[in-house]
mmCIF file of C-alpha atoms in Angstrom:
data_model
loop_
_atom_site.group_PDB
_atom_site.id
_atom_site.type_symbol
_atom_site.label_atom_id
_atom_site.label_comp_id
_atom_site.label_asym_id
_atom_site.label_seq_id
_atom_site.Cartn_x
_atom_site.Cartn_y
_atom_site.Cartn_z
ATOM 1 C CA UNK A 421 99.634 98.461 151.214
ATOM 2 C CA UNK A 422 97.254 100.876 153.266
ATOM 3 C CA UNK A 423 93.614 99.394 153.072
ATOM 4 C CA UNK A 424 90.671 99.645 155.010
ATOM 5 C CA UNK A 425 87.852 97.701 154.053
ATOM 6 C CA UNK A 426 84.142 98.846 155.165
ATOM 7 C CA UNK A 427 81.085 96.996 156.146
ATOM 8 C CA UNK A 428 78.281 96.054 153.636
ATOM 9 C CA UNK A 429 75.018 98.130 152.707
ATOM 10 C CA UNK A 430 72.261 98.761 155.618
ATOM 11 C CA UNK A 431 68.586 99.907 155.109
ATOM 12 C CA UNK A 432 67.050 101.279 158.245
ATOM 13 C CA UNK A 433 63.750 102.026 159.554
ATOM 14 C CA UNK A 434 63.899 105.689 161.071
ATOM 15 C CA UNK A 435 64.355 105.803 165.215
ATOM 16 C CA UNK A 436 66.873 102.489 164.673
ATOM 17 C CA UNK A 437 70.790 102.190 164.969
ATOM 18 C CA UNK A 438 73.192 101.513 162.597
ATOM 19 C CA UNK A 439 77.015 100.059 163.047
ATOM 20 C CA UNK A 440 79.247 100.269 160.478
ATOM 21 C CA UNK A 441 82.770 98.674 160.850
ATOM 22 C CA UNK A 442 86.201 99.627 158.967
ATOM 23 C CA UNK A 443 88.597 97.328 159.161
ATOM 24 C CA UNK A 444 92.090 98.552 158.813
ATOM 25 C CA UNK A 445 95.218 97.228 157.288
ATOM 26 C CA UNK A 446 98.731 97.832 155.908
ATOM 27 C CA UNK A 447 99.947 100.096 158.365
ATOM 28 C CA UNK A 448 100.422 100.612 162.661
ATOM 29 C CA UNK A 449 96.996 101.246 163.675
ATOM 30 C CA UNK A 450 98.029 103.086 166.423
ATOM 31 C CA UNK A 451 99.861 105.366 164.661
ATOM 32 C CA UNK A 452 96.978 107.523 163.195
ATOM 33 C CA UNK A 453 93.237 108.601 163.992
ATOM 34 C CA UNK A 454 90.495 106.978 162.375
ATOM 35 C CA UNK A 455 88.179 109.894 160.738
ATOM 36 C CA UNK A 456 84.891 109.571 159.808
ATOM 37 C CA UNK A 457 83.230 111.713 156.624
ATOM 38 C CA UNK A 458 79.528 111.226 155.703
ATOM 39 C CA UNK A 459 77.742 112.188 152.382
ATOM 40 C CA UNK A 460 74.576 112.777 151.842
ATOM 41 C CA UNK A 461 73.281 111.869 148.255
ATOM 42 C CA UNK A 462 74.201 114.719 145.853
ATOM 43 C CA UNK A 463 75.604 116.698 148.969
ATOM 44 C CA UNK A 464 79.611 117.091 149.896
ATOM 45 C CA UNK A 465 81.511 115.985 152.278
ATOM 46 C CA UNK A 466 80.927 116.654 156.132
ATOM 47 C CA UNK A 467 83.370 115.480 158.853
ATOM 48 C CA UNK A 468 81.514 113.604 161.711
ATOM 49 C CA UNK A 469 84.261 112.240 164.227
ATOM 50 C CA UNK A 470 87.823 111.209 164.960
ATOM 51 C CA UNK A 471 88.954 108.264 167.765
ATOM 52 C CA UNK A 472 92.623 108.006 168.836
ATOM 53 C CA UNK A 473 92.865 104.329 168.580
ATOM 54 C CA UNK A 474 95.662 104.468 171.851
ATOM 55 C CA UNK A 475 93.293 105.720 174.387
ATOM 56 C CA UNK A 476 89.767 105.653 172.866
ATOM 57 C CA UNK A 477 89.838 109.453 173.212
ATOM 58 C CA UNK A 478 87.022 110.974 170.277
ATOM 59 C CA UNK A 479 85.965 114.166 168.882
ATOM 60 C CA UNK A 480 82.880 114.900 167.545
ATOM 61 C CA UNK A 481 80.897 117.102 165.173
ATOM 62 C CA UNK A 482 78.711 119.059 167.343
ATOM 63 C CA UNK A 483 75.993 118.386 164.990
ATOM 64 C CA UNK A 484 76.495 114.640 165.972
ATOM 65 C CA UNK A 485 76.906 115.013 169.365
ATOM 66 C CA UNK A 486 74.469 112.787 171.354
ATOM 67 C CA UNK A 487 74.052 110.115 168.308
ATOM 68 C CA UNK A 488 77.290 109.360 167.243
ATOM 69 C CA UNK A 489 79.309 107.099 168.752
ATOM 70 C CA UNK A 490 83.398 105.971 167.446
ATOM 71 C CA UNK A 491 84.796 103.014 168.934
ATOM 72 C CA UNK A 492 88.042 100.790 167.607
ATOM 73 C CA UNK A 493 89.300 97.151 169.190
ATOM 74 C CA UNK A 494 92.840 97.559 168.684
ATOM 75 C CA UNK A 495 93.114 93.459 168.568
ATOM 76 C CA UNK A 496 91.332 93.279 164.942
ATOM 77 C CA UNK A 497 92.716 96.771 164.069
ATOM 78 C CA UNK A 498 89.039 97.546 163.370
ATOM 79 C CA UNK A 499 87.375 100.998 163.843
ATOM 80 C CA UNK A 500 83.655 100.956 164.032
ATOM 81 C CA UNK A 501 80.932 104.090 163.588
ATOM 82 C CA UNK A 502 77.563 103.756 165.540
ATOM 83 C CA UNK A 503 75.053 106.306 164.653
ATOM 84 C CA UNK A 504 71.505 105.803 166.655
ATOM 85 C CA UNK A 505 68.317 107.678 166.339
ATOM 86 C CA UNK A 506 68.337 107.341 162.651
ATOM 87 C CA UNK A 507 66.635 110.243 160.539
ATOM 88 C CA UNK A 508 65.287 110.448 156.587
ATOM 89 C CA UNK A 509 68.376 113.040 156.177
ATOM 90 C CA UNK A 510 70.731 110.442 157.492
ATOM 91 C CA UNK A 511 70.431 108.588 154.470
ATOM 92 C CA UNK A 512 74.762 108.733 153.638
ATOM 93 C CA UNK A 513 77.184 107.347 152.530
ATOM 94 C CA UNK A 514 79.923 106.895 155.351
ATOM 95 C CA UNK A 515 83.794 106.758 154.723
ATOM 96 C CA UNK A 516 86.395 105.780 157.208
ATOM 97 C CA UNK A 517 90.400 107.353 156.743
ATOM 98 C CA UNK A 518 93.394 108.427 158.402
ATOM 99 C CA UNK A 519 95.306 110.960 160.135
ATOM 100 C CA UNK A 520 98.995 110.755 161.953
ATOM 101 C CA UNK A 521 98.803 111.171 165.440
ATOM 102 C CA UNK A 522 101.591 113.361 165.365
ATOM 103 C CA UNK A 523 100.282 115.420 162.311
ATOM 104 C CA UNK A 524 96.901 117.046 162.584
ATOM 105 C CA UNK A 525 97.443 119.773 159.839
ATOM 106 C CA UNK A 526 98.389 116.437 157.194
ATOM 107 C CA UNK A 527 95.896 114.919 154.745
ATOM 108 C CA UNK A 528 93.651 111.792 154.892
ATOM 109 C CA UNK A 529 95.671 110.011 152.708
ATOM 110 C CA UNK A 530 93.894 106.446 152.238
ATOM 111 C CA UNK A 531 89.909 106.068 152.365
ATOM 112 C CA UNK A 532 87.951 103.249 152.732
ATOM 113 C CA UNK A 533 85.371 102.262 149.606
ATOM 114 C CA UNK A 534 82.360 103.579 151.777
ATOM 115 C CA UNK A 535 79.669 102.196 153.304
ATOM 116 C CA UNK A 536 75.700 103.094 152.158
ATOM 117 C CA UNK A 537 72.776 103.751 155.081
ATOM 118 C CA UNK A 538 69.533 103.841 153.503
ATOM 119 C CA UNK A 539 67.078 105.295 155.948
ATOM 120 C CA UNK A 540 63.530 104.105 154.572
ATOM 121 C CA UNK A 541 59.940 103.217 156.717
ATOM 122 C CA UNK B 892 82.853 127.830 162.857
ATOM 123 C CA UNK B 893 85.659 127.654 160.103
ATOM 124 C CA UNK B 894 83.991 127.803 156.738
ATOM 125 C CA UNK B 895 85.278 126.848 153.171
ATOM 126 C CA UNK B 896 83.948 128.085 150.070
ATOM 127 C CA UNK B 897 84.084 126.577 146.473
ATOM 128 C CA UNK B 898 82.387 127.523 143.021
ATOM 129 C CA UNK B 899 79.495 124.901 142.712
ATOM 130 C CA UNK B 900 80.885 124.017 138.638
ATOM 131 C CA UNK B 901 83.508 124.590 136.480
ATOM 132 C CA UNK B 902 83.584 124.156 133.101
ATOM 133 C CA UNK B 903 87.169 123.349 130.362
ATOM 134 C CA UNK B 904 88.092 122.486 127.400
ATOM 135 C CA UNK B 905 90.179 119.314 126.925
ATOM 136 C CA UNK B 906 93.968 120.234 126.892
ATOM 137 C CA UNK B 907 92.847 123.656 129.019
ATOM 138 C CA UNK B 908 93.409 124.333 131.926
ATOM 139 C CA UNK B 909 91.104 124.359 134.725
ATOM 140 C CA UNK B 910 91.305 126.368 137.986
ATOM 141 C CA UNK B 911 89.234 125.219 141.105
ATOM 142 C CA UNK B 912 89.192 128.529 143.847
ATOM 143 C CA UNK B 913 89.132 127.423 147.652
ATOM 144 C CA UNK B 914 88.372 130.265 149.643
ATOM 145 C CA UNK B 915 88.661 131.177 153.531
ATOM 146 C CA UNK B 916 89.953 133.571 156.344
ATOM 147 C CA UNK B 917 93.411 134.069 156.096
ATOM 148 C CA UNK B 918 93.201 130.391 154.604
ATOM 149 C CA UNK B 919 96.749 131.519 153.472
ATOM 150 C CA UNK B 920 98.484 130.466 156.792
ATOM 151 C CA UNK B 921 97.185 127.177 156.672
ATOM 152 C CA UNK B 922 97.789 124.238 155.052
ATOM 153 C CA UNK B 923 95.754 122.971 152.201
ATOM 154 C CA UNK B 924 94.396 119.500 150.861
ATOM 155 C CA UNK B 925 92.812 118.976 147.910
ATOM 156 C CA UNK B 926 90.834 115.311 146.682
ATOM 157 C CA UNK B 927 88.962 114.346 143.884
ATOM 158 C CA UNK B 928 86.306 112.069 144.326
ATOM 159 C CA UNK B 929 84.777 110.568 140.746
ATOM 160 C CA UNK B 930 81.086 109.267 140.845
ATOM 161 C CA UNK B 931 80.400 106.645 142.803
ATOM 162 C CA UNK B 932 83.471 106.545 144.085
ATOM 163 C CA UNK B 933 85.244 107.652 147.250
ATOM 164 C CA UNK B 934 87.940 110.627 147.579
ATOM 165 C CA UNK B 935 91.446 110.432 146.454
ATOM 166 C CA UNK B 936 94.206 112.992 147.879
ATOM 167 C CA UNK B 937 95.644 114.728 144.617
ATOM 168 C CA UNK B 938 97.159 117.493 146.886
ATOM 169 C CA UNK B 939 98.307 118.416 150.083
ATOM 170 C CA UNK B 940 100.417 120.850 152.303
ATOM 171 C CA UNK B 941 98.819 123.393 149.250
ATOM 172 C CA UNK B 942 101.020 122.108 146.359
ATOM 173 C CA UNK B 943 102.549 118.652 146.972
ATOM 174 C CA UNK B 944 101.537 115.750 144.888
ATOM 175 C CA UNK B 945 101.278 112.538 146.243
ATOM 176 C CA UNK B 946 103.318 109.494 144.569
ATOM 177 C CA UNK B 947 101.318 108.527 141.220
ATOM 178 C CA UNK B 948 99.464 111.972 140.784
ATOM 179 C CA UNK B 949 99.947 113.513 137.444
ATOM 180 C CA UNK B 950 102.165 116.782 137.627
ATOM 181 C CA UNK B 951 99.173 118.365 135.314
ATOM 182 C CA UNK B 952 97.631 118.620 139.051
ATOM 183 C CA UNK B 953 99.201 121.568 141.621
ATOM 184 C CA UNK B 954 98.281 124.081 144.157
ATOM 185 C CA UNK B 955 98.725 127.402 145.667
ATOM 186 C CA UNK B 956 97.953 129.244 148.188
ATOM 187 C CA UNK B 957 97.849 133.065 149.608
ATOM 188 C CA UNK B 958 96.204 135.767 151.154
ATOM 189 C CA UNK B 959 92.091 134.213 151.513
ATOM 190 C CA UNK B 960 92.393 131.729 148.817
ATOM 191 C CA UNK B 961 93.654 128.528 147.962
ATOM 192 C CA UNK B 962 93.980 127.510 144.032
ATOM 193 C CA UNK B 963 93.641 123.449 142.812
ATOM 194 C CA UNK B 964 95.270 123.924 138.910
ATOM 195 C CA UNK B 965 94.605 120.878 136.408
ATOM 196 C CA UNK B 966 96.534 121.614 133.183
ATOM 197 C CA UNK B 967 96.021 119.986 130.048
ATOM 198 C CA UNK B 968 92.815 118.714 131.675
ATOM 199 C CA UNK B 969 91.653 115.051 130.404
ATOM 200 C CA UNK B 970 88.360 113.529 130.066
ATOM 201 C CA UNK B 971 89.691 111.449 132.819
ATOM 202 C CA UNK B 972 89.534 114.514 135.111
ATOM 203 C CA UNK B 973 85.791 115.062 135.526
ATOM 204 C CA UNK B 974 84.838 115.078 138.639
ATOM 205 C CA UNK B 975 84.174 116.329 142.081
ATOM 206 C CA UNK B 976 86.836 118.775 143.929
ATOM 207 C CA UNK B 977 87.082 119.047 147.669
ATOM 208 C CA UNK B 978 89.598 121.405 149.320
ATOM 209 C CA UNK B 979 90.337 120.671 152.870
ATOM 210 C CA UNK B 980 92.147 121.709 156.058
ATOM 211 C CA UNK B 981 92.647 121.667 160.156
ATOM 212 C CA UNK B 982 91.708 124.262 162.090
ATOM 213 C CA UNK B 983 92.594 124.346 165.093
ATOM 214 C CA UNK B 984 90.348 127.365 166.832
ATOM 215 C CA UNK B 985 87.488 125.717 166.044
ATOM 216 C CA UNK B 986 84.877 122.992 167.765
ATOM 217 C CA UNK B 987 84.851 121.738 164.212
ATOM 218 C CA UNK B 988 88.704 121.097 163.391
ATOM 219 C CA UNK B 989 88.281 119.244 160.112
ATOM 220 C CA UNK B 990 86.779 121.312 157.290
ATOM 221 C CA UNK B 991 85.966 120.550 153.867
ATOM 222 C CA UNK B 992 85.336 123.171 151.067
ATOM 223 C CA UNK B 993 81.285 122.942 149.614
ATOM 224 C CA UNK B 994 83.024 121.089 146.533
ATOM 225 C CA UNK B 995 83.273 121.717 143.081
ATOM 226 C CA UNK B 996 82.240 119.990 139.954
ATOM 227 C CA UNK B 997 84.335 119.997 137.453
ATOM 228 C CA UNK B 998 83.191 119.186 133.921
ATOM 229 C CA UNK B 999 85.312 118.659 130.709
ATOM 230 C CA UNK B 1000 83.320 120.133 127.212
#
């Protein structure tokens, strides 16, 4: 069965980095983007990114640009989420999913369990 | 940039039926996703291409969608059904492709 399985809890100091991996099973990795959606506490949910595991090619939010970097190793079928320059009003939640290649305009059908950055001095 | 828009709450009697409003441009010609995400936990896809169901979602959940708004419909709504409501879709004219509605809370009397 489709799982992906996300990286543990992080508390930050602001101006650090934070990595946050997703590692992916059940299916052909290479078969679908790896999204990323972030919540803020209380807030909804706000697409950040998207990697093409094939080539490495990503899209970003323009409201990440700059910080946000996606990144997969294809050999561990593991997609990973670096977000630098950490801010208060990055404190999120972050969830990994999918998307076919081949079909843009379908759902993100399987979600990882989320992954909590606490940004805190 | 694309925008979605939800009612913040809505409110149902058990065994009513609830209906969650999605709206957009023209959102009408595209296609629809819909996920419920209960507290604490992360989303689940209830429906997509604006009325399908995927395998072990209740047929008390189904969609529509026309003219500048999409429609999420829970019948005989269930304690169990309290929670959050996201609508969803691609777009592809914009520099933000993937858009999610502002979410709606659903809440069962």
């Amino acid at each position: 069965q489709v799982q992906f399985l996300q990286s543990g809890a992080e508390v930050k100091r602001p101006g650090a980095s934070v990595k946050v991996s997703c590692k992916a099973s059940g299916y052909t990795f290479t078969n679908y983007f790896v999204q990323w959606v972030r919540q803020a506490p209380g807030q909804g949910l706000e697409w950040m990114g998207v990697i093409n595991p094939t080539d490495g090619t990503t899209n970003y939010a323009q409201k990440f640009q700059g910080r946000v970097t996606l990144t997969t190793d294809t050999t561990t079928t593991t997609a990973y989420l670096e977000l630098t320059s950490l801010r208060f009003d990055d404190t999120a939640v972050f969830y990994c999913t999918r998307l076919p290649i081949r079909g843009v305009t379908d759902p993100f059908d399987y979600w990882g369990q989320g992954t909590l950055v606490t940004v805190s001095s | 940039s694309y925008m979605l828009t939800q009612p913040p709450s809505v409110s149902v009697a058990p065994g009513q039926t609830a209906n969650i409003a999605c709206g957009g441009k023209n959102i009408g010609t595209k296609s629809v996703h819909w996920y419920q995400q209960r507290p604490g936990q992360a989303p689940v896809l209830v429906v997509y291409d604006d009325s399908d169901r995927p395998s072990g979602i209740p047929d008390r959940f189904s969609g529509s969608n026309s003219g500048d708004t999409a429609t999420l419909t829970i019948g005989r709504v269930e304690a169990g059904d309290e929670a959050d409501y996201y609508c969803q879709l691609w777009e592809s004219e914009s520099d933000h492709p993937f858009v999610f509605g502002t979410g709606t809370k659903v809440t069962v009397l």
